[in-house]
Coordinates of C-alpha atoms and ligand atoms in Angstrom, one line a residue:
M1 CA 7.2 -12.1 -19.3
K2 CA 3.7 -10.8 -18.8
K3 CA 3.4 -7.4 -17.2
V4 CA 1.1 -7.1 -14.2
T5 CA -1.8 -4.6 -14.8
I6 CA -4.8 -3.6 -12.8
S7 CA -6.7 -6.2 -14.7
T8 CA -4.3 -8.9 -13.5
L9 CA -4.9 -7.8 -9.9
L10 CA -8.7 -7.7 -10.3
K11 CA -8.6 -11.2 -11.8
K12 CA -6.6 -12.4 -8.8
K13 CA -9.3 -11.1 -6.5
Q14 CA -12.0 -12.8 -8.6
E15 CA -10.1 -16.1 -8.6
G16 CA -9.2 -15.9 -4.9
E17 CA -5.5 -15.7 -5.6
K18 CA -3.5 -13.5 -3.2
I19 CA -1.8 -10.3 -4.4
T20 CA 1.7 -9.7 -3.1
S21 CA 3.3 -6.3 -2.8
L22 CA 6.1 -4.4 -1.1
T23 CA 7.3 -0.9 -1.0
A24 CA 10.4 0.0 -3.1
Y25 CA 12.3 3.2 -3.4
D26 CA 15.2 2.5 -5.8
A27 CA 16.1 0.6 -9.0
S28 CA 18.2 -2.2 -7.4
F29 CA 15.5 -3.3 -4.8
A30 CA 12.8 -2.9 -7.4
K31 CA 14.7 -5.3 -9.7
L32 CA 15.3 -7.8 -6.9
F33 CA 11.6 -7.8 -5.9
D34 CA 10.4 -7.9 -9.5
E35 CA 12.7 -10.9 -10.3
Q36 CA 11.3 -12.9 -7.3
G37 CA 7.7 -12.4 -8.8
I38 CA 6.2 -9.7 -6.6
D39 CA 2.9 -8.4 -8.1
A40 CA 3.0 -4.7 -7.1
L41 CA 5.6 -2.2 -5.9
L42 CA 4.6 1.0 -4.0
I43 CA 6.8 4.0 -3.8
G44 CA 5.3 4.9 -0.4
D45 CA 5.7 8.1 1.5
S46 CA 7.0 5.7 4.2
L47 CA 10.3 6.7 2.6
G48 CA 10.2 9.8 4.9
M49 CA 10.6 7.4 7.8
V50 CA 12.7 4.5 6.5
L51 CA 15.0 6.5 4.1
Q52 CA 15.0 10.0 5.4
G53 CA 14.7 9.2 9.2
H54 CA 11.7 11.4 10.0
D55 CA 9.3 10.4 12.8
D56 CA 6.4 10.4 10.3
T57 CA 5.6 10.8 6.6
L58 CA 4.5 14.5 6.6
P59 CA 7.8 16.0 5.4
V60 CA 7.8 14.0 2.2
T61 CA 7.3 16.1 -1.0
V62 CA 5.9 15.3 -4.5
E63 CA 9.5 15.8 -5.8
D64 CA 10.8 13.1 -3.4
I65 CA 8.2 10.6 -4.7
V66 CA 8.9 11.6 -8.4
Y67 CA 12.6 11.0 -7.8
H68 CA 12.1 7.5 -6.3
T69 CA 9.3 6.6 -8.8
K70 CA 11.7 7.2 -11.7
A71 CA 14.3 4.9 -10.1
V72 CA 11.8 2.2 -9.3
R73 CA 10.4 2.3 -12.8
R74 CA 13.8 1.8 -14.3
G75 CA 14.3 -1.3 -12.1
T76 CA 10.9 -2.8 -12.8
Q77 CA 10.0 -5.1 -15.8
R78 CA 6.9 -6.9 -14.6
A79 CA 5.4 -5.6 -11.4
F80 CA 2.6 -3.0 -11.2
V81 CA 4.0 0.3 -10.0
I82 CA 2.0 2.6 -7.7
A83 CA 3.2 6.0 -6.4
D84 CA 2.0 7.7 -3.2
M85 CA 0.5 11.1 -3.2
P86 CA 2.2 12.7 -0.2
F87 CA 0.8 15.0 2.6
M88 CA -1.2 17.9 1.2
S89 CA -0.5 17.0 -2.4
C90 CA -4.3 16.5 -3.0
A91 CA -5.7 19.2 -0.7
T92 CA -7.9 20.3 -3.6
P93 CA -8.8 18.4 -6.8
E94 CA -6.8 20.7 -8.9
Q95 CA -3.7 20.2 -6.8
A96 CA -4.3 16.4 -7.0
Y97 CA -4.5 16.5 -10.8
A98 CA -1.3 18.5 -11.2
N99 CA 0.7 16.3 -8.7
A100 CA -0.7 13.0 -10.0
A101 CA 0.4 14.1 -13.5
K102 CA 4.0 14.4 -12.2
L103 CA 3.9 10.9 -10.7
M104 CA 2.4 9.3 -13.8
A105 CA 5.0 11.1 -15.9
A106 CA 7.7 9.7 -13.6
G107 CA 6.6 6.2 -14.4
A108 CA 3.8 5.3 -12.0
S109 CA 0.8 3.2 -13.3
M110 CA -1.4 4.3 -10.5
V111 CA -1.4 6.9 -7.6
K112 CA -2.4 6.1 -4.0
I113 CA -4.3 8.7 -2.0
E114 CA -5.0 8.6 1.8
G115 CA -8.4 9.5 3.0
G116 CA -12.1 8.9 3.1
D117 CA -15.2 10.4 1.5
W118 CA -13.9 13.9 1.3
L119 CA -11.8 12.6 -1.6
L120 CA -14.7 11.4 -3.8
E121 CA -14.6 14.4 -6.2
T122 CA -10.8 14.1 -6.5
V123 CA -10.9 10.3 -7.1
S124 CA -13.6 10.6 -9.8
G125 CA -11.8 13.6 -11.3
L126 CA -8.5 11.7 -11.5
V127 CA -10.1 8.7 -13.1
Q128 CA -11.9 10.8 -15.7
R129 CA -8.5 12.3 -16.5
S130 CA -7.0 8.8 -17.0
V131 CA -5.2 8.5 -13.7
P132 CA -5.9 5.2 -12.0
V133 CA -6.4 5.5 -8.2
C134 CA -5.6 3.3 -5.2
A135 CA -7.5 4.5 -2.1
H136 CA -6.0 4.1 1.4
L137 CA -8.2 3.8 4.5
G138 CA -7.7 2.9 8.2
L139 CA -4.5 4.1 9.8
T140 CA -3.7 6.6 7.2
P141 CA -0.2 7.8 8.4
Q142 CA -0.6 11.3 7.0
S143 CA -3.4 11.8 9.7
V144 CA -1.2 10.6 12.6
H145 CA -1.7 13.9 14.4
V146 CA -5.5 13.8 14.0
F147 CA -5.5 10.2 15.4
G148 CA -3.2 11.1 18.2
G149 CA -0.6 8.5 17.3
F150 CA -0.2 5.4 15.1
K151 CA -3.4 3.7 16.4
I152 CA -5.5 0.8 15.1
Q153 CA -8.6 2.2 13.4
G154 CA -12.2 0.8 13.2
R155 CA -12.4 -0.8 16.6
E156 CA -15.6 1.1 17.5
N157 CA -18.8 0.4 15.7
E158 CA -19.3 3.9 14.4
Q159 CA -15.8 4.2 13.0
A160 CA -16.0 0.7 11.5
Q161 CA -19.2 1.6 9.7
R162 CA -17.6 4.8 8.4
L163 CA -14.7 2.9 7.0
L164 CA -17.0 0.4 5.3
N165 CA -19.1 3.2 3.8
D166 CA -16.0 5.1 2.7
A167 CA -14.6 2.0 1.0
K168 CA -17.9 1.5 -0.9
K169 CA -18.1 5.2 -1.9
L170 CA -14.4 5.3 -3.1
A171 CA -14.9 2.2 -5.2
A172 CA -18.1 3.7 -6.7
A173 CA -16.2 6.9 -7.4
G174 CA -13.7 4.9 -9.5
A175 CA -10.9 3.8 -7.2
Q176 CA -9.5 0.5 -8.6
L177 CA -7.6 -0.7 -5.6
L178 CA -7.8 -0.1 -1.8
V179 CA -5.0 -0.3 0.8
L180 CA -6.4 -1.0 4.2
E181 CA -4.0 -0.3 7.1
C182 CA -4.2 -1.4 10.7
V183 CA -7.8 -2.4 11.2
P184 CA -9.3 -5.4 12.9
T185 CA -9.3 -8.6 10.9
E186 CA -13.1 -9.0 11.0
L187 CA -13.6 -5.5 9.6
A188 CA -11.0 -6.0 6.9
K189 CA -12.8 -9.2 5.9
L190 CA -16.2 -7.4 5.7
I191 CA -14.8 -4.6 3.6
T192 CA -13.0 -7.0 1.3
E193 CA -16.2 -9.0 0.7
S194 CA -18.3 -5.8 0.3
I195 CA -16.5 -4.3 -2.7
D196 CA -15.5 -5.6 -6.1
I197 CA -12.0 -3.9 -6.2
P198 CA -8.9 -5.7 -4.7
V199 CA -8.1 -4.9 -1.1
I200 CA -4.5 -5.0 -0.1
G201 CA -4.0 -5.2 3.7
I202 CA -1.2 -4.1 6.0
G203 CA -2.0 -5.0 9.7
A204 CA -5.4 -5.9 8.5
G205 CA -5.3 -9.7 8.9
A206 CA -5.2 -12.5 6.3
Q207 CA -8.7 -12.2 4.8
T208 CA -7.9 -9.3 2.4
D209 CA -7.1 -9.9 -1.3
G210 CA -3.4 -9.3 -0.8
Q211 CA -0.7 -7.9 1.5
I212 CA 1.8 -5.1 1.5
L213 CA 4.8 -4.5 3.8
V214 CA 7.3 -1.7 4.0
M215 CA 10.4 -3.4 2.6
H216 CA 12.6 -2.3 5.5
D217 CA 10.2 -4.0 8.0
M218 CA 10.1 -7.2 5.9
F219 CA 13.9 -7.3 6.1
G220 CA 13.9 -6.3 9.8
I221 CA 16.1 -3.3 9.2
S222 CA 13.8 -0.4 9.9
A223 CA 15.5 2.6 11.7
N224 CA 12.5 3.1 13.9
Y225 CA 10.7 0.1 15.4
M226 CA 9.2 -3.1 14.1
P227 CA 5.4 -2.9 13.8
K228 CA 3.5 -5.9 15.3
F229 CA 1.9 -6.6 12.0
S230 CA 5.3 -7.0 10.2
K231 CA 7.6 -10.0 10.1
N232 CA 11.4 -10.2 9.6
Y233 CA 11.8 -12.5 6.7
L234 CA 15.6 -12.0 6.4
Q235 CA 16.0 -13.7 9.8
Q236 CA 14.7 -17.1 8.4
S237 CA 17.3 -17.5 5.6
G238 CA 19.8 -14.7 5.8
D239 CA 19.4 -14.2 2.1
M240 CA 17.5 -11.2 0.6
R241 CA 16.1 -13.0 -2.5
Q242 CA 15.0 -16.0 -0.4
A243 CA 13.4 -13.6 2.1
V244 CA 11.3 -12.1 -0.6
R245 CA 10.4 -15.5 -2.0
D246 CA 9.4 -16.6 1.5
Y247 CA 7.2 -13.5 2.0
I248 CA 5.5 -14.1 -1.4
E249 CA 4.9 -17.8 -0.6
E250 CA 3.5 -17.1 2.9
V251 CA 1.1 -14.4 1.5
R252 CA 0.0 -16.8 -1.3
N253 CA -0.6 -19.7 1.0
G254 CA -2.3 -17.6 3.6
S255 CA 0.1 -18.3 6.4
F256 CA 1.1 -14.6 6.6
P257 CA -0.2 -12.6 8.4
S258 CA -0.9 -15.0 11.2
E259 CA -2.9 -14.1 14.4
E260 CA 0.3 -12.9 15.9
H261 CA 0.6 -10.2 13.1
S262 CA -3.1 -9.2 13.2
F263 CA -5.5 -7.2 15.3
N264 CA -8.8 -8.6 16.7
Ligands
KIV301 O1 3.8 4.7 2.5 C1 3.7 3.5 2.5 O2 4.6 2.8 2.4 C2 2.3 3.0 2.6 C3 2.2 1.5 2.9 C4 2.5 1.3 4.3 C5 0.9 1.0 2.5 O3 1.4 3.7 2.5

C-alpha cells in the first residue's frame, strides 16, 4: 500500500484527479476511512462543535488537537494526516512554531492555519523549519465573530479579489495546500485555476481540486445543524463503509457537490 504524500496530492491536481478528504478525530474512524481509500484526514478544530458540543471552534486547545492527532495517526496507514492549528495558536510566528512542533510530534504530516496575508511570515517561517502548511481561506470559522456569523465569503468583488490575492500570496510563501470554505463556485474555480497548489473545497462548489466534509455531517449525525453544502451519505445505504465509498465515488466523478450543495 502506497502512502499518500503531499506529492501524491499535487500530482492529482496536475492530472485532474479529484482529492477526497474527511475530518477524523479517533483511531477507529480514521481506520475505517483509510480502508475505504480516502486521500487525506484532517483533525479539524470542528471537534469543538461535533465532539465537545460548543457553538463554535474557539474553545479548542492545542492539547485537544494533539490528543486527537495521536489517535488518528494510530488508525491511519495510507491517508495523508493534517492537524488544525486552533484559535490563537499562531497569533505570533513564534507561537506558531512551538504549537506546530507539538502537532507534528503527535503524528501530523502537515498543519492547517486559518487566515490571509497577515500569516505570510508565519507560513514561510514554518516551511523553512520543515513544517508543511495547508492554508485556509473563505469562511474561516475561527473568525466567526468578526464575520458576524457563519456567512458565505467572497460574494462582493472587493472581498473576492482579496481572497484571490491571499491565495496567491500564501502559495508563494510556501503553503502546499489550500482549504477554501463557503465561497461562491465561480470564485473557487478562479482561485483553483490561479494557483499551482491543490485546493480542497467545502461549500465551494465542484470545480476545486478536491473536497472535504466534517465526518459527522457526511454521516448526517451532527449535534448542531446540517450545513447546506453537506450531504447525508449514510441515508443512502445505511452502512458506514458504503457511505464513505459513495462519498469518495461522488467526489471523484464530480457529482458531489451538486448545485444544491453549492453557492452561486
Ligand atoms: O475544522 C475543520 O473541520 C475544518 C474543515 C471544515 C475544513 O477546518
